[in-house]
XYZ file of N, CA, C and O in Angstrom:
688
model
N 110.499 165.580 -7.308
C 109.205 165.876 -6.702
C 108.264 164.689 -6.862
O 107.618 164.284 -5.925
N 108.199 164.172 -8.087
C 107.311 163.044 -8.341
C 107.731 161.818 -7.536
O 106.893 161.117 -6.986
N 109.058 161.585 -7.463
C 109.545 160.432 -6.699
C 109.169 160.556 -5.225
O 108.752 159.592 -4.602
N 109.299 161.752 -4.677
C 108.947 161.912 -3.263
C 107.444 161.761 -3.064
O 107.000 161.187 -2.085
N 106.662 162.259 -3.999
C 105.209 162.081 -3.943
C 104.869 160.592 -3.975
O 104.062 160.100 -3.197
N 105.514 159.866 -4.878
C 105.283 158.433 -5.000
C 105.677 157.699 -3.722
O 104.965 156.807 -3.273
N 106.785 158.101 -3.101
C 107.210 157.473 -1.845
C 106.188 157.709 -0.743
O 105.885 156.807 0.038
N 105.644 158.928 -0.665
C 104.649 159.240 0.358
C 103.407 158.379 0.153
O 102.857 157.821 1.096
N 102.987 158.261 -1.100
C 101.808 157.448 -1.400
C 102.061 155.993 -1.044
O 101.236 155.350 -0.390
N 103.206 155.462 -1.451
C 103.542 154.065 -1.162
C 103.623 153.836 0.348
O 103.114 152.841 0.851
N 104.253 154.753 1.047
C 104.381 154.615 2.493
C 103.004 154.619 3.147
O 102.733 153.843 4.065
N 102.123 155.476 2.660
C 100.765 155.528 3.193
C 100.022 154.231 2.972
O 99.291 153.755 3.837
N 100.192 153.645 1.815
C 99.508 152.390 1.505
C 99.982 151.239 2.377
O 99.225 150.366 2.741
N 101.246 151.253 2.701
C 101.791 150.151 3.481
C 101.799 150.434 4.981
O 102.306 149.649 5.757
N 101.235 151.555 5.369
C 101.096 151.868 6.794
C 102.406 152.247 7.462
O 102.503 152.252 8.673
N 103.419 152.554 6.694
C 104.720 152.866 7.264
C 104.780 154.312 7.738
O 105.614 154.653 8.554
N 103.915 155.155 7.210
C 103.932 156.559 7.615
C 102.498 157.048 7.752
O 101.979 157.708 6.884
N 101.850 156.699 8.884
C 100.454 157.079 9.040
C 100.225 158.581 8.948
O 99.242 159.027 8.404
N 101.160 159.384 9.454
C 100.948 160.825 9.389
C 101.051 161.321 7.951
O 100.320 162.205 7.541
N 101.950 160.755 7.169
C 102.061 161.143 5.763
C 100.791 160.762 5.030
O 100.298 161.504 4.194
N 100.264 159.605 5.383
C 99.026 159.159 4.750
C 97.883 160.098 5.089
O 97.089 160.468 4.243
N 97.817 160.521 6.361
C 96.738 161.413 6.788
C 96.871 162.759 6.100
O 95.896 163.320 5.622
N 98.100 163.294 6.025
C 98.259 164.598 5.388
C 98.004 164.495 3.887
O 97.477 165.414 3.286
N 98.359 163.387 3.308
C 98.072 163.164 1.890
C 96.571 163.189 1.656
O 96.089 163.856 0.759
N 95.816 162.493 2.515
C 94.365 162.457 2.373
C 93.775 163.850 2.492
O 92.920 164.231 1.716
N 94.249 164.608 3.495
C 93.699 165.942 3.701
C 94.084 166.877 2.564
O 93.289 167.686 2.128
N 95.300 166.753 2.079
C 95.791 167.660 1.056
C 95.056 167.456 -0.262
O 94.858 168.395 -1.002
N 94.640 166.242 -0.585
C 94.088 165.964 -1.906
C 92.589 165.699 -1.906
O 92.048 165.231 -2.886
N 91.916 166.051 -0.819
C 90.467 165.882 -0.745
C 89.781 166.685 -1.844
O 88.797 166.259 -2.421
N 90.340 167.834 -2.190
C 89.708 168.696 -3.187
C 89.640 168.020 -4.568
O 88.888 168.464 -5.410
N 90.395 166.960 -4.800
C 90.344 166.280 -6.088
C 89.250 165.234 -6.169
O 89.012 164.679 -7.223
N 88.564 164.962 -5.071
C 87.519 163.940 -5.070
C 86.450 164.188 -6.123
O 86.062 163.274 -6.822
N 85.956 165.432 -6.283
C 84.937 165.635 -7.326
C 85.468 165.295 -8.718
O 84.747 164.787 -9.553
N 86.745 165.588 -8.960
C 87.323 165.259 -10.260
C 87.336 163.747 -10.491
O 86.933 163.274 -11.537
N 87.767 162.971 -9.502
C 87.808 161.520 -9.676
C 86.397 160.953 -9.794
O 86.169 160.000 -10.519
N 85.436 161.564 -9.101
C 84.048 161.119 -9.219
C 83.540 161.355 -10.628
O 82.817 160.539 -11.193
N 83.919 162.485 -11.210
C 83.494 162.798 -12.572
C 84.073 161.783 -13.554
O 83.406 161.365 -14.492
N 85.317 161.378 -13.324
C 85.918 160.370 -14.205
C 85.178 159.052 -14.105
O 84.953 158.384 -15.107
N 84.795 158.671 -12.901
C 84.079 157.412 -12.727
C 82.701 157.467 -13.367
O 82.148 156.456 -13.750
N 82.133 158.655 -13.504
C 80.803 158.798 -14.080
C 80.816 158.686 -15.604
O 79.780 158.485 -16.217
N 81.991 158.836 -16.226
C 82.065 158.709 -17.681
C 81.726 157.282 -18.087
O 82.133 156.332 -17.419
N 81.007 157.114 -19.179
C 80.665 155.751 -19.593
C 81.919 154.967 -19.977
O 82.769 155.474 -20.694
N 82.035 153.772 -19.460
C 83.166 152.904 -19.760
C 82.755 151.911 -20.839
O 81.625 151.428 -20.816
N 83.658 151.612 -21.781
C 83.292 150.638 -22.806
C 83.034 149.267 -22.170
O 83.783 148.832 -21.309
N 81.942 148.649 -22.569
C 81.607 147.333 -22.044
C 81.150 146.440 -23.182
O 80.857 146.908 -24.280
N 81.033 145.189 -22.879
C 80.552 144.254 -23.882
C 79.088 144.528 -24.203
O 78.622 144.236 -25.307
N 78.350 145.127 -23.273
C 76.966 145.506 -23.555
C 76.897 146.494 -24.710
O 75.971 146.443 -25.526
N 77.888 147.402 -24.787
C 77.935 148.353 -25.903
C 78.075 147.599 -27.221
O 77.460 147.975 -28.225
N 78.895 146.565 -27.227
C 79.121 145.768 -28.434
C 77.806 145.123 -28.878
O 77.420 145.201 -30.042
N 77.119 144.492 -27.945
C 75.859 143.804 -28.257
C 74.795 144.803 -28.699
O 74.089 144.574 -29.688
N 74.694 145.922 -28.000
C 73.700 146.943 -28.371
C 73.964 147.476 -29.776
O 73.040 147.639 -30.572
N 75.223 147.760 -30.075
C 75.564 148.290 -31.401
C 75.295 147.246 -32.485
O 74.847 147.589 -33.583
N 75.542 145.987 -32.193
C 75.253 144.927 -33.167
C 73.775 144.949 -33.538
O 73.419 144.821 -34.716
N 72.906 145.138 -32.558
C 71.468 145.233 -32.836
C 71.146 146.432 -33.733
O 70.282 146.350 -34.598
N 71.853 147.528 -33.532
C 71.631 148.728 -34.355
C 72.039 148.512 -35.810
O 71.546 149.202 -36.692
N 72.931 147.571 -36.054
C 73.426 147.331 -37.409
C 72.590 146.313 -38.189
O 72.889 146.034 -39.353
N 71.563 145.771 -37.558
C 70.704 144.821 -38.267
C 70.198 145.467 -39.564
O 69.808 146.635 -39.571
N 70.259 144.701 -40.645
C 69.795 145.208 -41.933
C 70.876 145.817 -42.797
O 70.659 146.047 -43.987
N 72.068 146.079 -42.233
C 73.173 146.605 -43.041
C 73.663 145.501 -43.972
O 73.634 144.326 -43.634
N 74.160 145.871 -45.137
C 74.525 144.853 -46.136
C 75.822 144.106 -45.853
O 76.744 144.648 -45.249
N 75.863 142.854 -46.322
C 77.095 142.067 -46.345
C 77.974 142.636 -47.446
O 77.492 143.011 -48.512
N 79.265 142.685 -47.205
C 80.232 143.066 -48.230
C 81.499 142.278 -47.987
O 82.097 142.369 -46.910
N 81.892 141.472 -48.956
C 83.119 140.689 -48.825
C 84.291 141.621 -48.536
O 84.519 142.593 -49.255
N 85.023 141.352 -47.471
C 86.152 142.182 -47.067
C 85.756 143.455 -46.350
O 86.616 144.225 -45.938
N 84.450 143.684 -46.147
C 83.976 144.925 -45.551
C 84.203 145.009 -44.060
O 83.985 144.040 -43.328
N 84.607 146.199 -43.612
C 84.885 146.417 -42.193
C 84.335 147.744 -41.688
O 84.730 148.203 -40.625
N 83.427 148.369 -42.446
C 82.949 149.684 -42.029
C 81.494 149.897 -42.432
O 80.962 149.186 -43.292
N 80.891 150.903 -41.831
C 79.519 151.268 -42.185
C 79.423 151.657 -43.658
O 78.442 151.344 -44.325
N 80.438 152.350 -44.159
C 80.428 152.807 -45.542
C 80.504 151.635 -46.524
O 79.830 151.639 -47.554
N 81.319 150.642 -46.218
C 81.519 149.495 -47.103
C 80.449 148.429 -46.929
O 80.093 147.756 -47.874
N 80.015 148.229 -45.708
C 79.267 147.038 -45.320
C 80.245 146.122 -44.610
O 81.414 146.477 -44.413
N 79.772 144.938 -44.220
C 80.609 144.064 -43.390
C 80.571 142.623 -43.871
O 79.511 142.125 -44.246
N 81.734 141.962 -43.815
C 81.703 140.506 -43.888
C 81.609 140.029 -42.441
O 81.553 140.836 -41.511
N 81.544 138.724 -42.225
C 81.273 138.228 -40.868
C 82.344 138.640 -39.865
O 82.032 139.142 -38.784
N 83.612 138.467 -40.221
C 84.673 138.816 -39.276
C 84.849 140.324 -39.191
O 85.131 140.859 -38.110
N 84.664 141.025 -40.292
C 84.761 142.491 -40.283
C 83.749 143.112 -39.343
O 84.026 144.123 -38.693
N 82.574 142.514 -39.262
C 81.547 143.000 -38.349
C 82.036 142.917 -36.910
O 81.930 143.885 -36.148
N 82.586 141.778 -36.512
C 83.068 141.626 -35.144
C 84.259 142.532 -34.860
O 84.336 143.144 -33.786
N 85.185 142.657 -35.807
C 86.333 143.543 -35.630
C 85.838 144.968 -35.380
O 86.284 145.648 -34.449
N 84.900 145.420 -36.197
C 84.325 146.759 -36.060
C 83.652 146.940 -34.696
O 83.890 147.924 -33.997
N 82.810 146.000 -34.318
C 82.071 146.109 -33.058
C 83.000 146.159 -31.852
O 82.856 147.022 -30.977
N 83.954 145.241 -31.785
C 84.843 145.193 -30.622
C 85.726 146.431 -30.546
O 85.945 146.968 -29.460
N 86.230 146.898 -31.680
C 87.120 148.063 -31.675
C 86.361 149.339 -31.347
O 86.774 150.115 -30.487
N 85.239 149.585 -32.027
C 84.541 150.857 -31.847
C 83.755 150.931 -30.541
O 83.594 152.009 -29.995
N 83.274 149.829 -30.059
C 82.397 149.865 -28.885
C 83.061 149.456 -27.577
O 82.557 149.789 -26.513
N 84.170 148.727 -27.645
C 84.824 148.288 -26.407
C 86.334 148.498 -26.428
O 87.022 148.108 -25.495
N 86.831 149.091 -27.512
C 88.268 149.327 -27.666
C 89.081 148.042 -27.499
O 90.136 148.037 -26.880
N 88.551 146.954 -28.042
C 89.231 145.662 -28.017
C 89.622 145.318 -29.449
O 88.771 145.295 -30.341
N 90.902 145.074 -29.663
C 91.394 144.715 -30.993
C 91.428 143.192 -31.082
O 92.049 142.529 -30.249
N 90.738 142.656 -32.082
C 90.713 141.206 -32.292
C 91.259 140.910 -33.681
O 91.317 141.804 -34.533
N 91.661 139.670 -33.943
C 92.188 139.334 -35.268
C 91.180 139.631 -36.377
O 89.968 139.572 -36.172
N 91.662 139.927 -37.559
C 90.809 140.363 -38.664
C 90.013 139.234 -39.315
O 88.882 139.438 -39.732
N 90.579 138.061 -39.419
C 89.876 136.991 -40.140
C 89.235 135.991 -39.181
O 89.662 135.842 -38.034
N 88.238 135.299 -39.695
C 87.555 134.278 -38.905
C 88.543 133.216 -38.428
O 88.539 132.830 -37.260
N 89.395 132.755 -39.324
C 90.363 131.715 -38.968
C 91.329 132.208 -37.888
O 91.629 131.489 -36.936
N 91.808 133.450 -38.027
C 92.734 133.999 -37.031
C 92.036 134.186 -35.680
O 92.641 133.943 -34.630
N 90.774 134.594 -35.697
C 90.015 134.707 -34.440
C 89.936 133.340 -33.769
O 90.148 133.208 -32.568
N 89.627 132.340 -34.565
C 89.467 130.985 -34.037
C 90.778 130.433 -33.494
O 90.785 129.720 -32.488
N 91.889 130.760 -34.137
C 93.213 130.295 -33.689
C 93.751 131.100 -32.515
O 94.741 130.717 -31.907
N 93.142 132.231 -32.206
C 93.675 133.135 -31.182
C 93.734 132.447 -29.812
O 93.119 131.406 -29.591
N 94.441 133.086 -28.915
C 94.578 132.554 -27.560
C 93.419 132.963 -26.651
O 93.446 132.669 -25.461
N 92.416 133.639 -27.202
C 91.244 134.009 -26.397
C 90.633 132.740 -25.801
O 90.745 131.653 -26.369
N 89.980 132.912 -24.667
C 89.377 131.764 -23.978
C 88.357 131.063 -24.861
O 87.507 131.710 -25.476
N 88.451 129.742 -24.928
C 87.462 128.930 -25.640
C 86.317 128.660 -24.682
O 86.530 128.283 -23.532
N 85.099 128.853 -25.161
C 83.907 128.770 -24.322
C 83.028 127.609 -24.774
O 82.759 127.460 -25.963
N 82.567 126.810 -23.822
C 81.641 125.722 -24.142
C 80.261 126.299 -24.450
O 79.881 127.349 -23.922
N 79.508 125.586 -25.272
C 78.188 126.064 -25.703
C 77.260 126.351 -24.529
O 76.469 127.293 -24.580
N 77.363 125.581 -23.474
C 76.463 125.794 -22.333
C 76.920 126.936 -21.421
O 76.270 127.252 -20.436
N 78.040 127.583 -21.761
C 78.551 128.690 -20.956
C 78.577 130.009 -21.741
O 79.176 130.983 -21.304
N 77.927 130.036 -22.897
C 77.932 131.243 -23.723
C 77.338 132.435 -22.980
O 76.356 132.294 -22.253
N 77.963 133.586 -23.198
C 77.464 134.854 -22.662
C 77.383 135.855 -23.808
O 78.150 135.755 -24.782
N 76.472 136.822 -23.713
C 76.420 137.845 -24.754
C 77.798 138.458 -24.980
O 78.524 138.753 -24.038
N 78.148 138.615 -26.246
C 79.451 139.161 -26.616
C 80.464 138.115 -27.020
O 81.526 138.453 -27.544
N 80.165 136.834 -26.814
C 81.076 135.779 -27.246
C 81.003 135.624 -28.766
O 79.944 135.803 -29.372
N 82.124 135.294 -29.366
C 82.173 135.028 -30.803
C 81.859 133.547 -31.011
O 82.469 132.684 -30.373
N 80.884 133.255 -31.873
C 80.508 131.864 -32.154
C 80.984 131.507 -33.557
O 80.831 132.288 -34.494
N 81.571 130.309 -33.683
C 82.212 129.889 -34.927
C 81.497 128.697 -35.548
O 81.006 127.810 -34.842
N 81.531 128.683 -36.882
C 80.840 127.651 -37.649
C 81.735 127.150 -38.767
O 82.538 127.911 -39.316
N 81.570 125.864 -39.105
C 82.241 125.298 -40.273
C 81.582 125.884 -41.511
O 80.393 126.199 -41.499
N 82.381 125.988 -42.565
C 81.814 126.389 -43.852
C 80.963 125.227 -44.348
O 81.262 124.061 -44.061
N 79.912 125.519 -45.054
C 78.992 124.489 -45.536
C 79.741 123.373 -46.267
O 80.415 123.625 -47.255
N 79.647 122.163 -45.748
C 80.288 121.007 -46.371
C 81.785 120.921 -46.156
O 82.459 120.128 -46.802
N 82.334 121.713 -45.269
C 83.778 121.714 -45.045
C 84.060 121.434 -43.576
O 83.197 121.583 -42.718
N 85.293 121.056 -43.300
C 85.680 120.858 -41.900
C 86.376 122.100 -41.362
O 86.699 122.160 -40.182
N 86.621 123.087 -42.213
C 87.308 124.307 -41.799
C 86.329 125.356 -41.285
O 85.196 125.454 -41.758
N 86.811 126.152 -40.346
C 86.021 127.262 -39.825
C 85.834 128.271 -40.959
O 86.790 128.669 -41.607
N 84.596 128.678 -41.181
C 84.339 129.594 -42.280
C 83.418 130.743 -41.951
O 83.182 131.612 -42.783
N 82.889 130.786 -40.717
C 81.934 131.843 -40.387
C 81.976 132.131 -38.894
O 82.244 131.240 -38.081
N 81.696 133.398 -38.552
C 81.670 133.823 -37.155
C 80.512 134.801 -36.959
O 80.140 135.536 -37.870
N 79.940 134.738 -35.765
C 78.879 135.668 -35.393
C 79.066 136.098 -33.948
O 79.947 135.601 -33.250
N 78.216 137.005 -33.500
C 78.273 137.530 -32.139
C 77.080 137.005 -31.358
O 75.927 137.301 -31.695
N 77.358 136.216 -30.317
C 76.282 135.688 -29.481
C 75.648 136.847 -28.711
O 76.346 137.677 -28.131
N 74.299 136.915 -28.729
C 73.600 138.012 -28.064
C 72.678 137.542 -26.945
O 71.959 138.345 -26.349
N 72.690 136.252 -26.641
C 71.866 135.716 -25.569
C 70.652 134.979 -26.095
O 70.302 135.060 -27.272
N 70.045 134.203 -25.221
C 68.833 133.444 -25.522
C 68.973 132.545 -26.758
O 68.018 132.363 -27.517
N 70.184 131.996 -26.952
C 70.413 131.074 -28.054
C 70.500 131.728 -29.420
O 70.435 131.050 -30.439
N 70.692 133.038 -29.460
C 70.710 133.757 -30.734
C 72.047 134.455 -30.960
O 72.766 134.768 -30.026
N 72.347 134.701 -32.241
C 73.564 135.422 -32.595
C 73.285 136.363 -33.764
O 72.369 136.134 -34.556
N 74.067 137.426 -33.835
C 73.988 138.391 -34.935
C 75.190 138.165 -35.817
O 76.310 137.981 -35.333
N 74.948 138.158 -37.134
C 76.045 137.929 -38.068
C 75.741 138.557 -39.418
O 74.614 138.941 -39.704
N 76.785 138.647 -40.224
C 76.670 139.111 -41.601
C 76.855 137.867 -42.469
O 77.976 137.402 -42.661
N 75.754 137.281 -42.969
C 75.802 135.930 -43.517
C 76.566 135.721 -44.830
O 77.465 134.900 -44.889
N 76.210 136.444 -45.879
C 76.863 136.205 -47.173
C 76.394 137.254 -48.170
O 75.465 138.009 -47.910
N 77.046 137.252 -49.329
C 76.717 138.197 -50.395
C 75.216 138.172 -50.696
O 74.609 137.110 -50.748
N 74.638 139.350 -50.843
C 73.217 139.461 -51.133
C 72.325 139.446 -49.904
O 71.113 139.607 -50.007
N 72.895 139.239 -48.738
C 72.131 139.206 -47.484
C 72.553 140.378 -46.601
O 73.569 141.018 -46.841
N 71.757 140.620 -45.579
C 72.035 141.701 -44.634
C 72.324 141.130 -43.252
O 71.976 139.987 -42.960
N 72.930 141.966 -42.413
C 73.191 141.572 -41.027
C 71.853 141.207 -40.388
O 70.867 141.922 -40.533
N 71.843 140.068 -39.704
C 70.589 139.568 -39.136
C 70.851 138.754 -37.875
O 71.984 138.437 -37.546
N 69.747 138.399 -37.215
C 69.789 137.528 -36.041
C 69.350 136.135 -36.482
O 68.380 136.000 -37.219
N 70.086 135.132 -36.037
C 69.704 133.737 -36.259
C 69.801 132.991 -34.941
O 70.421 133.454 -33.986
N 69.206 131.807 -34.921
C 69.197 130.965 -33.733
C 70.225 129.850 -33.861
O 70.342 129.222 -34.921
N 70.931 129.589 -32.775
C 71.861 128.454 -32.758
C 71.106 127.139 -32.862
O 71.692 126.114 -33.218
N 69.816 127.154 -32.578
C 68.994 125.934 -32.661
C 68.557 125.629 -34.094
O 68.106 124.514 -34.370
N 68.718 126.587 -35.013
C 68.394 126.361 -36.418
C 69.201 125.157 -36.918
O 70.381 125.009 -36.588
N 68.581 124.299 -37.695
C 69.221 123.059 -38.143
C 70.592 123.310 -38.774
O 71.570 122.628 -38.443
N 70.684 124.283 -39.686
C 71.951 124.555 -40.363
C 73.015 124.999 -39.368
O 74.135 124.476 -39.361
N 72.697 125.966 -38.516
C 73.700 126.494 -37.586
C 74.068 125.466 -36.528
O 75.236 125.373 -36.141
N 73.112 124.707 -36.077
C 73.380 123.666 -35.080
C 74.350 122.621 -35.642
O 75.288 122.195 -34.971
N 74.125 122.232 -36.894
C 74.973 121.224 -37.546
C 76.405 121.738 -37.754
O 77.364 120.976 -37.662
N 76.556 123.026 -38.019
C 77.865 123.577 -38.363
C 78.568 124.324 -37.229
O 79.701 124.767 -37.389
N 77.911 124.448 -36.078
C 78.533 125.111 -34.931
C 79.763 124.324 -34.487
O 79.744 123.098 -34.421
N 80.844 125.042 -34.171
C 82.050 124.359 -33.691
C 82.424 124.757 -32.270
O 82.615 123.905 -31.415
N 82.553 126.060 -32.026
C 83.022 126.521 -30.725
C 82.735 128.007 -30.566
O 82.165 128.627 -31.444
N 83.197 128.550 -29.452
C 83.074 129.991 -29.197
C 84.344 130.480 -28.518
O 85.074 129.705 -27.893
N 84.600 131.758 -28.672
C 85.744 132.423 -28.039
C 85.250 133.654 -27.315
O 84.275 134.282 -27.735
N 85.920 133.993 -26.235
C 85.571 135.204 -25.478
C 86.743 136.166 -25.549
O 87.814 135.893 -25.018
N 86.517 137.297 -26.215
C 87.542 138.311 -26.380
C 87.450 139.411 -25.325
O 88.225 140.348 -25.330
N 86.494 139.300 -24.435
C 86.247 140.341 -23.419
C 86.334 139.724 -22.030
O 86.272 138.512 -21.871
N 86.446 140.598 -21.043
C 86.467 140.133 -19.650
C 85.071 139.712 -19.238
O 84.073 140.272 -19.689
N 84.998 138.735 -18.390
C 83.706 138.250 -17.880
C 83.122 139.341 -17.001
O 83.816 139.963 -16.203
N 81.800 139.553 -17.132
C 81.160 140.601 -16.335
C 80.902 140.117 -14.940
O 80.698 139.023 -14.634
């Protein structure tokens, strides 16, 4: 039954059976409200990630933290945001995120939701990641004793240590 249904649909799409296509359309018109309802459901987007990041401002840093209960380290924050708000699974550590095959983004092409990477203070290795939120700013979980906050890429420290960005989401 399913195979014949699939053949009718395929034939209709390729114009090989116009009458089958017409009867298919007439037979399944009653499902239109159902498909409309599905389209009305909110779809996960990168905007959800950015909005949720703003809601987490002030939450504590916690080394190894990946949850609201624990607090967040820098990479744990991004893992949490992408998974819970956009159903996107990204690597757990900053280094693994940076090594990933996700698209590398130039600084002048940053879009909200891009992951921005920084060298560790005085090191050549990547040691920190944040979430770009637009207007030259990013949200991150900085270090022990600090809370999730917004900083500017133009800040002397961040500008000096900025390395690159990655895009783990589809372009809008």
